[in-house]
XYZ file of C-alpha atoms in Angstrom:
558
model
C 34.676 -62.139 -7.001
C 36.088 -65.579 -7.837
C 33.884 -68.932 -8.204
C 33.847 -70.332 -5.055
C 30.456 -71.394 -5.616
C 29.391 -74.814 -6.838
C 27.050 -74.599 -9.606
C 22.756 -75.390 -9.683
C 21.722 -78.340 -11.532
C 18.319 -77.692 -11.369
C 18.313 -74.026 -12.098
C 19.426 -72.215 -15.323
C 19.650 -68.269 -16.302
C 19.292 -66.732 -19.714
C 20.339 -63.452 -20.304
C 18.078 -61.079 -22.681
C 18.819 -57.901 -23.569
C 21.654 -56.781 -21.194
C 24.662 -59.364 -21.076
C 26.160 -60.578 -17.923
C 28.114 -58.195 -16.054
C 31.189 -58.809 -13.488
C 32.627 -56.928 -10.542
C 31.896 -56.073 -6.751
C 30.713 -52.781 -7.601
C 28.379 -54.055 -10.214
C 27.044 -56.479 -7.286
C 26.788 -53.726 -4.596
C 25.003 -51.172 -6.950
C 21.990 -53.954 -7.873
C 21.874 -54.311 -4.500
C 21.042 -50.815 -3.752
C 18.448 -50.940 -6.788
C 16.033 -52.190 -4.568
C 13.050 -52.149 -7.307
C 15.227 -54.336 -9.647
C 15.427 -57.995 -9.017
C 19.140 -59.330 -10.149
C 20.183 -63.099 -10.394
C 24.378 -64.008 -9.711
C 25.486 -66.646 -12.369
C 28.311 -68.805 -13.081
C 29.930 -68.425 -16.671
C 32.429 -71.304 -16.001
C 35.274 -68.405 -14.528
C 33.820 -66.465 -12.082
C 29.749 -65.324 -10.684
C 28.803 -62.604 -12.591
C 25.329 -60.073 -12.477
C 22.874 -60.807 -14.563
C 19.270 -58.604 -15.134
C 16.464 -59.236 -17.132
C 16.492 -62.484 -18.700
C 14.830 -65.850 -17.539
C 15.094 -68.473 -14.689
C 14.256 -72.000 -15.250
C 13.639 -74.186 -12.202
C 14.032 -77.375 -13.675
C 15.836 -79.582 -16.222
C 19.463 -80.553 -15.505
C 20.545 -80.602 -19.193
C 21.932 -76.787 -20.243
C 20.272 -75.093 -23.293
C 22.123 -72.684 -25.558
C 23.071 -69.575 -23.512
C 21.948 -70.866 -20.445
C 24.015 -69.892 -17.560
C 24.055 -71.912 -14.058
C 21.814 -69.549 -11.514
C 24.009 -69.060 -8.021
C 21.034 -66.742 -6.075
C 18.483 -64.782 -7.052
C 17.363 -61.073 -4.998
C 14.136 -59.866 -5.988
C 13.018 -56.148 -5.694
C 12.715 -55.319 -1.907
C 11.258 -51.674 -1.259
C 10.510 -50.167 2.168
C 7.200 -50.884 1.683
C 7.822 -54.862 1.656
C 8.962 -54.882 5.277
C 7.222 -55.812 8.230
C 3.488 -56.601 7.947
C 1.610 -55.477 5.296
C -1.847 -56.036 7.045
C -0.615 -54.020 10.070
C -0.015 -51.114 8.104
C -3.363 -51.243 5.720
C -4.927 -51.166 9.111
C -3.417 -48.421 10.388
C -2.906 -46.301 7.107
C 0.835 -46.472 7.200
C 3.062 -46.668 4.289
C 6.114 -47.990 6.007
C 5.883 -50.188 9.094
C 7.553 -47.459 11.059
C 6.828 -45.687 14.222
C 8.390 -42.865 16.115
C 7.681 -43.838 19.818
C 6.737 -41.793 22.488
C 9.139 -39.526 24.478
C 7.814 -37.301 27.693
C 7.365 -33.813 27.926
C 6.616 -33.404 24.066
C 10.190 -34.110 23.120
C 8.205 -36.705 20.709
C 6.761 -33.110 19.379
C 4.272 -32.174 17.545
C 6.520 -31.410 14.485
C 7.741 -34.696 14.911
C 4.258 -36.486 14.927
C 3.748 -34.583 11.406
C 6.909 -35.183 9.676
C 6.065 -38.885 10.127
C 2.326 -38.911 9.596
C 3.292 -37.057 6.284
C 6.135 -39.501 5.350
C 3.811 -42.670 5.606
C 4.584 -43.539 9.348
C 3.212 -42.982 12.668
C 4.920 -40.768 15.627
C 2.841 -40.691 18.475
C 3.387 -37.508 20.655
C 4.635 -37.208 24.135
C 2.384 -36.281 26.758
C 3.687 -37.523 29.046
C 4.421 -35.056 32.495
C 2.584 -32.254 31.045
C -0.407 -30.508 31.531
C -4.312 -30.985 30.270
C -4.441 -27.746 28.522
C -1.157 -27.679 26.748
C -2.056 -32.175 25.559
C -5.376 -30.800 24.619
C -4.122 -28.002 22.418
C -1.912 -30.355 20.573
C -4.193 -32.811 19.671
C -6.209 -30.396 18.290
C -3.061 -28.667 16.621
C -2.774 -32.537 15.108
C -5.958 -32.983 14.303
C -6.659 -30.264 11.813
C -3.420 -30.770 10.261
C -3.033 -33.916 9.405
C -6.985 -34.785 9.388
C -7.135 -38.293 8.514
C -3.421 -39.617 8.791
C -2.110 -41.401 11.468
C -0.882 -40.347 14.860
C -1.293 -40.856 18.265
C -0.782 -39.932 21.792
C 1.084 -41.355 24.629
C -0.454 -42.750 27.790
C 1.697 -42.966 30.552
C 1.040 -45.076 33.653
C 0.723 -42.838 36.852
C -0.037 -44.742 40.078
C 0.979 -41.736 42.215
C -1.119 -39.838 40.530
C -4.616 -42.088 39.409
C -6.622 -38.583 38.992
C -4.449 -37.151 36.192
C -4.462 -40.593 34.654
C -7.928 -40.884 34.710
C -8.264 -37.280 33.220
C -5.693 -37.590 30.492
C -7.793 -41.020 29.494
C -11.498 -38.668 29.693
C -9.441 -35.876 27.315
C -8.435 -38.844 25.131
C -12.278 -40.073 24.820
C -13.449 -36.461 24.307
C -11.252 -35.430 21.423
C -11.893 -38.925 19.883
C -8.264 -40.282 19.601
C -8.215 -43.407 18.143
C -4.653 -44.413 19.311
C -2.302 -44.238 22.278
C 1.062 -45.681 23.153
C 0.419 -47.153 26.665
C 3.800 -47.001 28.460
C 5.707 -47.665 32.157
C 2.426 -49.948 32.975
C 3.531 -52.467 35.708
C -0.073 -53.218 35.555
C -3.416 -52.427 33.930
C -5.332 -49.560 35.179
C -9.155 -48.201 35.116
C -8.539 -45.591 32.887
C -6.678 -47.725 30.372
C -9.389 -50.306 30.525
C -12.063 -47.990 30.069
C -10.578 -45.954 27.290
C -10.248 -49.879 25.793
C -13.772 -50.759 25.905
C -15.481 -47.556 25.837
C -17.839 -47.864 22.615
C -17.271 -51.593 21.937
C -19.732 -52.817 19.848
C -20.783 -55.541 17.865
C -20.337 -55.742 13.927
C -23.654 -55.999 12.006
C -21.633 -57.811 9.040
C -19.068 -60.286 11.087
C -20.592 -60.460 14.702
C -17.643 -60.227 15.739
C -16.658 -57.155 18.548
C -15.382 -53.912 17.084
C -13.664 -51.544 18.914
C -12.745 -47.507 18.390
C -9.530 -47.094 20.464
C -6.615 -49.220 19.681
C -3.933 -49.526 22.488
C -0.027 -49.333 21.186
C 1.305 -51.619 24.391
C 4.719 -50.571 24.496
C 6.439 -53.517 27.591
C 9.408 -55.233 28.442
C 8.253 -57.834 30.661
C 6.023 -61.119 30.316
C 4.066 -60.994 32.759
C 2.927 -56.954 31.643
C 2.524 -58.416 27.978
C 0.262 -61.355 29.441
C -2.066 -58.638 30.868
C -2.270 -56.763 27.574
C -2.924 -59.758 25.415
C -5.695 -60.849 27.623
C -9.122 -60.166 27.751
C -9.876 -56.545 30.019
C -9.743 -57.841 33.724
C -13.621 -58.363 35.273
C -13.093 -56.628 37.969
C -12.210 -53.196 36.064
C -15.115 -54.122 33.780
C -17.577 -54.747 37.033
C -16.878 -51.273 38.071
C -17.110 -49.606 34.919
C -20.667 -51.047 34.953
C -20.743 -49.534 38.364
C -20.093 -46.134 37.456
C -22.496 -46.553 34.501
C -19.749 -45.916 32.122
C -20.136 -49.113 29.884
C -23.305 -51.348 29.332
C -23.005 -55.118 30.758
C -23.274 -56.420 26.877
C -20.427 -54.089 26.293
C -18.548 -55.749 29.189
C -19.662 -59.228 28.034
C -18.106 -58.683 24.289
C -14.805 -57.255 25.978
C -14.257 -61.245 27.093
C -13.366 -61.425 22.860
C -11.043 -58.336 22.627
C -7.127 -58.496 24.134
C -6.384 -55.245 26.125
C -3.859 -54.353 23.009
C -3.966 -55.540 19.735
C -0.775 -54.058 18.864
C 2.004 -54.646 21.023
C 5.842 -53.144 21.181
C 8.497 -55.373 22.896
C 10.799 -53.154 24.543
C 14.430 -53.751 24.335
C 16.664 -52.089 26.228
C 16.183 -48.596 25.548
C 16.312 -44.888 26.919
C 13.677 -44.091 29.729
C 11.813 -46.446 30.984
C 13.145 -49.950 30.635
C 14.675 -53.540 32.010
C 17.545 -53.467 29.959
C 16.007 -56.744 28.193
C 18.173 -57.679 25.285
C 16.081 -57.731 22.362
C 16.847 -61.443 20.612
C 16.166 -63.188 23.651
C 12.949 -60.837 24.210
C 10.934 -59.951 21.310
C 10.588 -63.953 20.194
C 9.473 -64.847 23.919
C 6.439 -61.911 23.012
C 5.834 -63.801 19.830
C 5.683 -66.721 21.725
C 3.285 -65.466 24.257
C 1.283 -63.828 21.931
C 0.345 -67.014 19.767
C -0.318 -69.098 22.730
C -2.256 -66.576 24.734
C -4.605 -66.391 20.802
C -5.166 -70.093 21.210
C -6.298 -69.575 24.572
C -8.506 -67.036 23.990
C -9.794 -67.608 20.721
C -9.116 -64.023 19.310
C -10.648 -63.623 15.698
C -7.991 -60.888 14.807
C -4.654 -60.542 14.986
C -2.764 -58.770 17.209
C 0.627 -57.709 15.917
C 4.236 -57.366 17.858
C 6.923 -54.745 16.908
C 10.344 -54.053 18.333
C 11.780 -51.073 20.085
C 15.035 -50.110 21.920
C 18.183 -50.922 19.725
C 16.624 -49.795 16.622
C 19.644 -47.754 15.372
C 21.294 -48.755 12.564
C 20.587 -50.910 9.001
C 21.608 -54.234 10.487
C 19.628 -53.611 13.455
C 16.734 -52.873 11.783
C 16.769 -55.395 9.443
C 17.414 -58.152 12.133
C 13.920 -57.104 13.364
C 12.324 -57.636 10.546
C 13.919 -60.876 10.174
C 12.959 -62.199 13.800
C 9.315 -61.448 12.260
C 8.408 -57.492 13.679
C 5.415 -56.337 12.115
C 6.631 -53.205 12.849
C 9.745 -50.862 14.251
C 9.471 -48.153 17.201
C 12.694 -46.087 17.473
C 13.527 -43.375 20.165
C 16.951 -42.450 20.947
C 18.068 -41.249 17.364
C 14.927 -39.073 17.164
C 15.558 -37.133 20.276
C 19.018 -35.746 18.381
C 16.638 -34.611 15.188
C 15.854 -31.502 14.478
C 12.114 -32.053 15.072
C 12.629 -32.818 18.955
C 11.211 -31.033 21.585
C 14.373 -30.532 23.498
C 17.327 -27.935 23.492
C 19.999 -27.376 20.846
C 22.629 -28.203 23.539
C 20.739 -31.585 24.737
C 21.118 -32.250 20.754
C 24.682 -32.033 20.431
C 25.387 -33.807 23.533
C 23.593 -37.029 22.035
C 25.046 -36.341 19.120
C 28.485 -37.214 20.626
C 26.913 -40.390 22.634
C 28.843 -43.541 22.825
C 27.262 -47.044 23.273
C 28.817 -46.816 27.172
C 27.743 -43.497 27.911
C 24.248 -44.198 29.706
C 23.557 -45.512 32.961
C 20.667 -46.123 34.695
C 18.966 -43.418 37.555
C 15.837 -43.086 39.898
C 13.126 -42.086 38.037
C 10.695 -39.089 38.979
C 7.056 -40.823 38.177
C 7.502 -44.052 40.101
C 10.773 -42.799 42.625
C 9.001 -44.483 45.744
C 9.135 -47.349 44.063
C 12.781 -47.639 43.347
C 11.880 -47.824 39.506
C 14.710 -46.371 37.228
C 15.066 -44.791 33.903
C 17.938 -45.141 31.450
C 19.468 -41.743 31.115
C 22.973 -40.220 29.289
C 25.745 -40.502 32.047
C 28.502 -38.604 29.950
C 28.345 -34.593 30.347
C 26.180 -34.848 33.294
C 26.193 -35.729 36.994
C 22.104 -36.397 37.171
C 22.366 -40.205 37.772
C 25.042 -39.658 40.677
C 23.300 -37.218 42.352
C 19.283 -39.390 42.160
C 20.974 -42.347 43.340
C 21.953 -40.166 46.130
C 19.221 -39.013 46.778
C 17.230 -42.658 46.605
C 19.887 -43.670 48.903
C 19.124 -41.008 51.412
C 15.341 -41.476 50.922
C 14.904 -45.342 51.849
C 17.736 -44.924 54.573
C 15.581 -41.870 56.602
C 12.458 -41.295 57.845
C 12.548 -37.344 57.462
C 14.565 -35.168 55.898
C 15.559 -33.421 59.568
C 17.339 -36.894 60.239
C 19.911 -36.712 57.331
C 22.988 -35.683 58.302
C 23.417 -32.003 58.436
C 26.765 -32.282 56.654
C 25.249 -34.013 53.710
C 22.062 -31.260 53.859
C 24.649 -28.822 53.166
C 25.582 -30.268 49.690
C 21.813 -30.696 48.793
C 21.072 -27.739 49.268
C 23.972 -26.162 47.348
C 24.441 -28.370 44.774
C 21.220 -30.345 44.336
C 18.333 -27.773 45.407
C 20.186 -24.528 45.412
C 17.816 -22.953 48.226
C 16.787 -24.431 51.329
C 14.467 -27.400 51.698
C 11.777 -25.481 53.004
C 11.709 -23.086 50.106
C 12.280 -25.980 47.845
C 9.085 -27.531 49.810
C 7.520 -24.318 49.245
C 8.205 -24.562 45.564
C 7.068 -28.074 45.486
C 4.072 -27.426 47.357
C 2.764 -25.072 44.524
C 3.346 -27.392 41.855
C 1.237 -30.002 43.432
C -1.208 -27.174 44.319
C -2.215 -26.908 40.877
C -1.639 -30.562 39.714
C -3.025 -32.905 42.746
C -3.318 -30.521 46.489
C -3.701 -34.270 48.037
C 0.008 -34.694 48.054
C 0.339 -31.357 50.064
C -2.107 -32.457 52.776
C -0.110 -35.816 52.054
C 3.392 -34.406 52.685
C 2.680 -32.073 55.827
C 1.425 -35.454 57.388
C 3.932 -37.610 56.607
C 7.414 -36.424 56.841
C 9.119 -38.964 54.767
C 6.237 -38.686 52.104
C 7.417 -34.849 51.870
C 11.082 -35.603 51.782
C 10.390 -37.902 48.563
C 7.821 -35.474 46.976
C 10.963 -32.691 46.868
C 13.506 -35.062 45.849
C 11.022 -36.074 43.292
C 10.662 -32.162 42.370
C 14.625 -32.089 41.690
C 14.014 -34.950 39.236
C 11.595 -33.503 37.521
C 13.109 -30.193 36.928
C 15.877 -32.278 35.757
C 14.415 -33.275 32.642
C 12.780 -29.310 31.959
C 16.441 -27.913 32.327
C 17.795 -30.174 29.613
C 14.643 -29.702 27.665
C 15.070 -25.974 28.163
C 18.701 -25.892 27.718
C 19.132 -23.912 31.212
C 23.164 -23.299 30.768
C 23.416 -22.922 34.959
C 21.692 -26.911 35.126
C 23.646 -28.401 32.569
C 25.282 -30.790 35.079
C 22.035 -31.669 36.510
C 20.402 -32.511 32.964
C 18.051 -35.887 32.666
C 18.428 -37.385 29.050
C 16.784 -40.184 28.466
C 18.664 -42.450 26.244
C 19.395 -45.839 25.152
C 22.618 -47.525 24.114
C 21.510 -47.667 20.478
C 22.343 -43.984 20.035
C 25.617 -44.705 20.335
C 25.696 -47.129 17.640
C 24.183 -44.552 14.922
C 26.358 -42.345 15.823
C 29.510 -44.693 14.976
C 27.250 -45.827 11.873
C 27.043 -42.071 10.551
C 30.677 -40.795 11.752
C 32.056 -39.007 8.518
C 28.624 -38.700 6.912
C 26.569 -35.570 6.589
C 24.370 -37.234 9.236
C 27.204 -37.011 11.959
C 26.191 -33.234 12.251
C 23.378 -33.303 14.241
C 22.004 -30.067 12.398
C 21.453 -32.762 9.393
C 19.706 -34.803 10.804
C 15.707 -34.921 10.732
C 13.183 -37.778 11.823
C 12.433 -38.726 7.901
C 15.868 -38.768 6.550
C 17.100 -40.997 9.232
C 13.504 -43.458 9.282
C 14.414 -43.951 5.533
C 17.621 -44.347 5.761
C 16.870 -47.321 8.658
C 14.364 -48.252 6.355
C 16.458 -48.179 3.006
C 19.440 -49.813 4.551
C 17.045 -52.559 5.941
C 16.326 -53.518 2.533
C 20.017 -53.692 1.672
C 20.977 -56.035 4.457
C 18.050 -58.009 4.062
C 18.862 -58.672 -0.114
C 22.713 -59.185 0.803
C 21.347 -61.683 3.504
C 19.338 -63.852 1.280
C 22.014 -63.620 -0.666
C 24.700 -64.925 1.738
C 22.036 -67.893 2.743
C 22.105 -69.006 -0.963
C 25.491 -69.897 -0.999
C 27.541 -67.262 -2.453
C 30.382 -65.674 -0.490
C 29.240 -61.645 -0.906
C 32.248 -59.445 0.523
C 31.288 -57.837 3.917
C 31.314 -54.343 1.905
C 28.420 -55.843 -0.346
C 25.865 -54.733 1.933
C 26.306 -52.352 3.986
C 24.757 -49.084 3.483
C 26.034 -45.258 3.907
C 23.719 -42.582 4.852
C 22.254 -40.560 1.929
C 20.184 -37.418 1.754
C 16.273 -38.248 1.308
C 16.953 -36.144 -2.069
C 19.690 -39.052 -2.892
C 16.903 -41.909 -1.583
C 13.784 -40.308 -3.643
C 16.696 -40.603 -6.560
C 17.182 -44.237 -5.633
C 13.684 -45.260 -5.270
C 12.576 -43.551 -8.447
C 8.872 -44.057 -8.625
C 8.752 -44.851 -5.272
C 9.641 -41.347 -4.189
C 8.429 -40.091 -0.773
C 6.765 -36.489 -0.638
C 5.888 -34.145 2.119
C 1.795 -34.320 1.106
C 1.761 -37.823 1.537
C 0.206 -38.055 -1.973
C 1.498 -41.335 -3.259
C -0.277 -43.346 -0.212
């Protein structure tokens, strides 16, 4: 590296024991020692390296040995990102969380690799039934004891009485947090699992509450409604019902809905596609004025999801001020997910381009979609189809019988009335209204089987059913694809490699990188563009790098 950098006059370095050294590789390699700080100097030829040593800020006249200070990196572990207060309240280590993916491909495995690393995962519950989301929390809950982990909560406005349920299992077991997703808006169950048990504390006065809401949203108006105060008419009800006290309801006025809340970029599943450096600082934005307006006491704290992928991505959300990061789509290709070894290796192979958005199953009526892998499947074709036929007809009977044909052979594979039949013993055991529902209302029946096919959808891929692997539903985001060119030629492009810890530390790790080569860059000096970047490593090769910092499976050194 030549001098292209003009000197400090107010700022001086003096090596001690080791000398100055010179070289890119010398540069990139401090870098990467992310518990060494490491100043860049000018000897009068070129910017060298220099460790140990002092800095002195002031005094333009140069003392003996005294070399002029370019930039100075100091140590930047894991640990230093996001916000520290969010994750001594929560018990994390690293402000990382593994975010919730239906039908337990967020599995339990998954929740403990992360609980055990320092992080959070919360499981995904999501479309599946009381019993088996009962027997994993308790599977959680005498493993991992007192670490961290929670449970998603999934809106369901077709479906109010599972909801409701889900929110009563939640209360019973005593889970403490939940990853609130798909709301469009608040619900009764959500509200009451938010207030149930508020109480006043003796030593601040201030309200204190057991069940923390993870808010995961992508638009402002949803993100208003969690940052404000629960709604009085859910609140007058509850009283109702006899399910809260009025002073309970009268210290809710001082609580948000969420005090933790994930800006959703555009992601896999559920999402608007919002691109997340116009999004997450309108949520910061938001946030702080809807504090001042309310006069909350405690903070409530924003991280970013969809996009998280790579180094540079997750570094840039640390740097637009994320307290925290949520990733998705490079989980569901780990080892840990709850999903087949073929739905692995197809994401494995993802591009940036290869996902499109489809119809989704929970909210179909609605015309709400779900960001799903296009490439190695014809599921988006075929829901658009049948969303198309389902807001263009009244009945099923009224579809043309040449385009009943290929439903039924390609879509269904058996007739509508024994796919009805099929349907109609699903809902028998999960809510017999929509069977008294759906034999009423024609077009009400029509959507409940196409809504069937969607759901299967999902189970085939999740299942690996060779005979459905055209009809597969992958949720997915773009950011896959971008990991995927990131690790192409490392040990991480193998998908067999590749588990939830080794690639959060490696996000995490390479975050730290960027972030030191940025500050850096914003100092003046001209780094090459090689300087920072980061290659995957095995966790072996990070514990190496991190030295005392070394991350262990008993979660010992929290």
């Amino acid at each position: 590296m030549n001098n292209a950098v003009n000197p400090s006059k107010s700022a001086w370095w003096k090596p001690g024991e080791i000398l100055p050294r010179s070289g890119n590789q010398e540069i990139h390699q401090a870098l990467l020692q992310l518990d060494s700080a490491f100043c860049l100097i000018n000897d009068g030829h070129s910017i060298r390296l220099g460790r140990n040593g002092g800095i002195r800020l002031e005094g333009a006249a140069r003392e003996n040995f005294e070399y002029p200070l370019l930039a100075y990196a100091p140590a930047f572990l894991p640990e230093h990102l996001g916000n520290s207060a969010f994750c001594r309240a929560y018990g994390l280590r690293y402000p990382y969380i593994a975010g919730a993916m239906a039908n337990g491909i967020t599995s339990v495995a998954m929740v403990k690799a992360m609980a055990h690393a320092g992080m959070m995962g919360f499981f995904g519950a999501a479309g599946l039934g009381l019993e088996t989301v009962e027997q994993t929390i308790e599977d959680l809950q005498r493993d991992l004891k007192n670490l961290p982990f929670g449970i998603n909560l999934i809106h369901s406005p077709g479906d109010p009485a599972h909801e409701s349920a889900v929110v009563d299992l939640f209360l019973r077991k005593r889970i403490r947090h939940i990853s609130a997703s798909a709301y469009l808006d608040l619900s009764l169950p959500l509200v009451y699992y938010r207030v149930k048990g508020i109480r006043r504390d003796p030593q601040t006065g201030s309200a204190a509450c057991d069940h923390h809401i993870f808010a995961k949203v992508s638009r402002v108006e949803v993100a208003e409604k969690f940052f404000s105060p629960p709604p009085k008419k859910f609140l007058d009800r509850l009283i109702e019902q006899g399910l809260i006290t009025r002073e309970q309801a009268d210290l809710s006025a001082s609580v948000p809905m969420a005090n933790v809340l994930t800006a959703e970029a555009d992601s896999g599943g559920h999402t608007d596609n919002r691109p997340a450096i116009s999004l997450f600082p309108t949520m910061l934005a938001l946030r702080d004025e809807m504090v001042r307006r309310h006069g909350y006491d405690r903070p409530i704290w924003i991280g970013l999801a969809g996009g998280i992928s790579t180094p540079a991505a997750t570094a840039a959300a640390f740097a637009m001020g994320a307290a925290y990061v949520v990733t998705g789509s490079v989980n569901q290709a780990c080892i840990e997910a709850g999903t087949s070894e073929t739905v692995r290796r197809m994401l494995a192979e993802t591009r940036q381009a290869d996902v499109i958005m489809a119809p989704s199953a929970d909210m179909f009526e609605m015309g709400v979609k779900v960001q799903v892998l296009k490439r190695g499947t014809l599921f988006a074709l075929r829901a658009a189809r049948l969303y198309e036929l389902f807001t263009r007809y009244e009945r099923y009977e009224d579809i043309p019988e040449k385009q009943r044909q290929i439903l039924e052979r390609d879509f269904f594979r058996k007739s509508f009335q024994e796919a009805w039949e099929q349907t109609r013993a699903f809902f028998a055991r999960r809510d017999p209204r929509q069977i008294a529902l759906g034999e009423k209302d024609s077009k009400h029946k029509m959507a409940l089987v196409f809504r069937s096919y969607l759901g299967q959808s999902s189970m085939w891929a999740i299942q690996g059913e060779p005979s459905r692997k055209m009809d597969y539903q992958i949720w997915c985001g773009p950011s896959l694809g971008a990991f995927n060119q990131w690790v192409k030629g490392s040990f991480l492009e193998d998908p067999d490699h590749r588990d939830v810890t080794t690639v959060a530390m490696n996000l995490l790790v390479g975050a730290c990188v960027a972030a030191r080569a940025g500050w850096i860059r914003s100092q003046g000096v001209a780094l090459p563009e090689s300087a920072g970047r980061f290659a995957p490593m095995t966790l072996s090769d990070i514990n190496t790098l991190l030295a005392n910092q070394r991350i262990t499976d008993d979660h010992s050194n929290l």
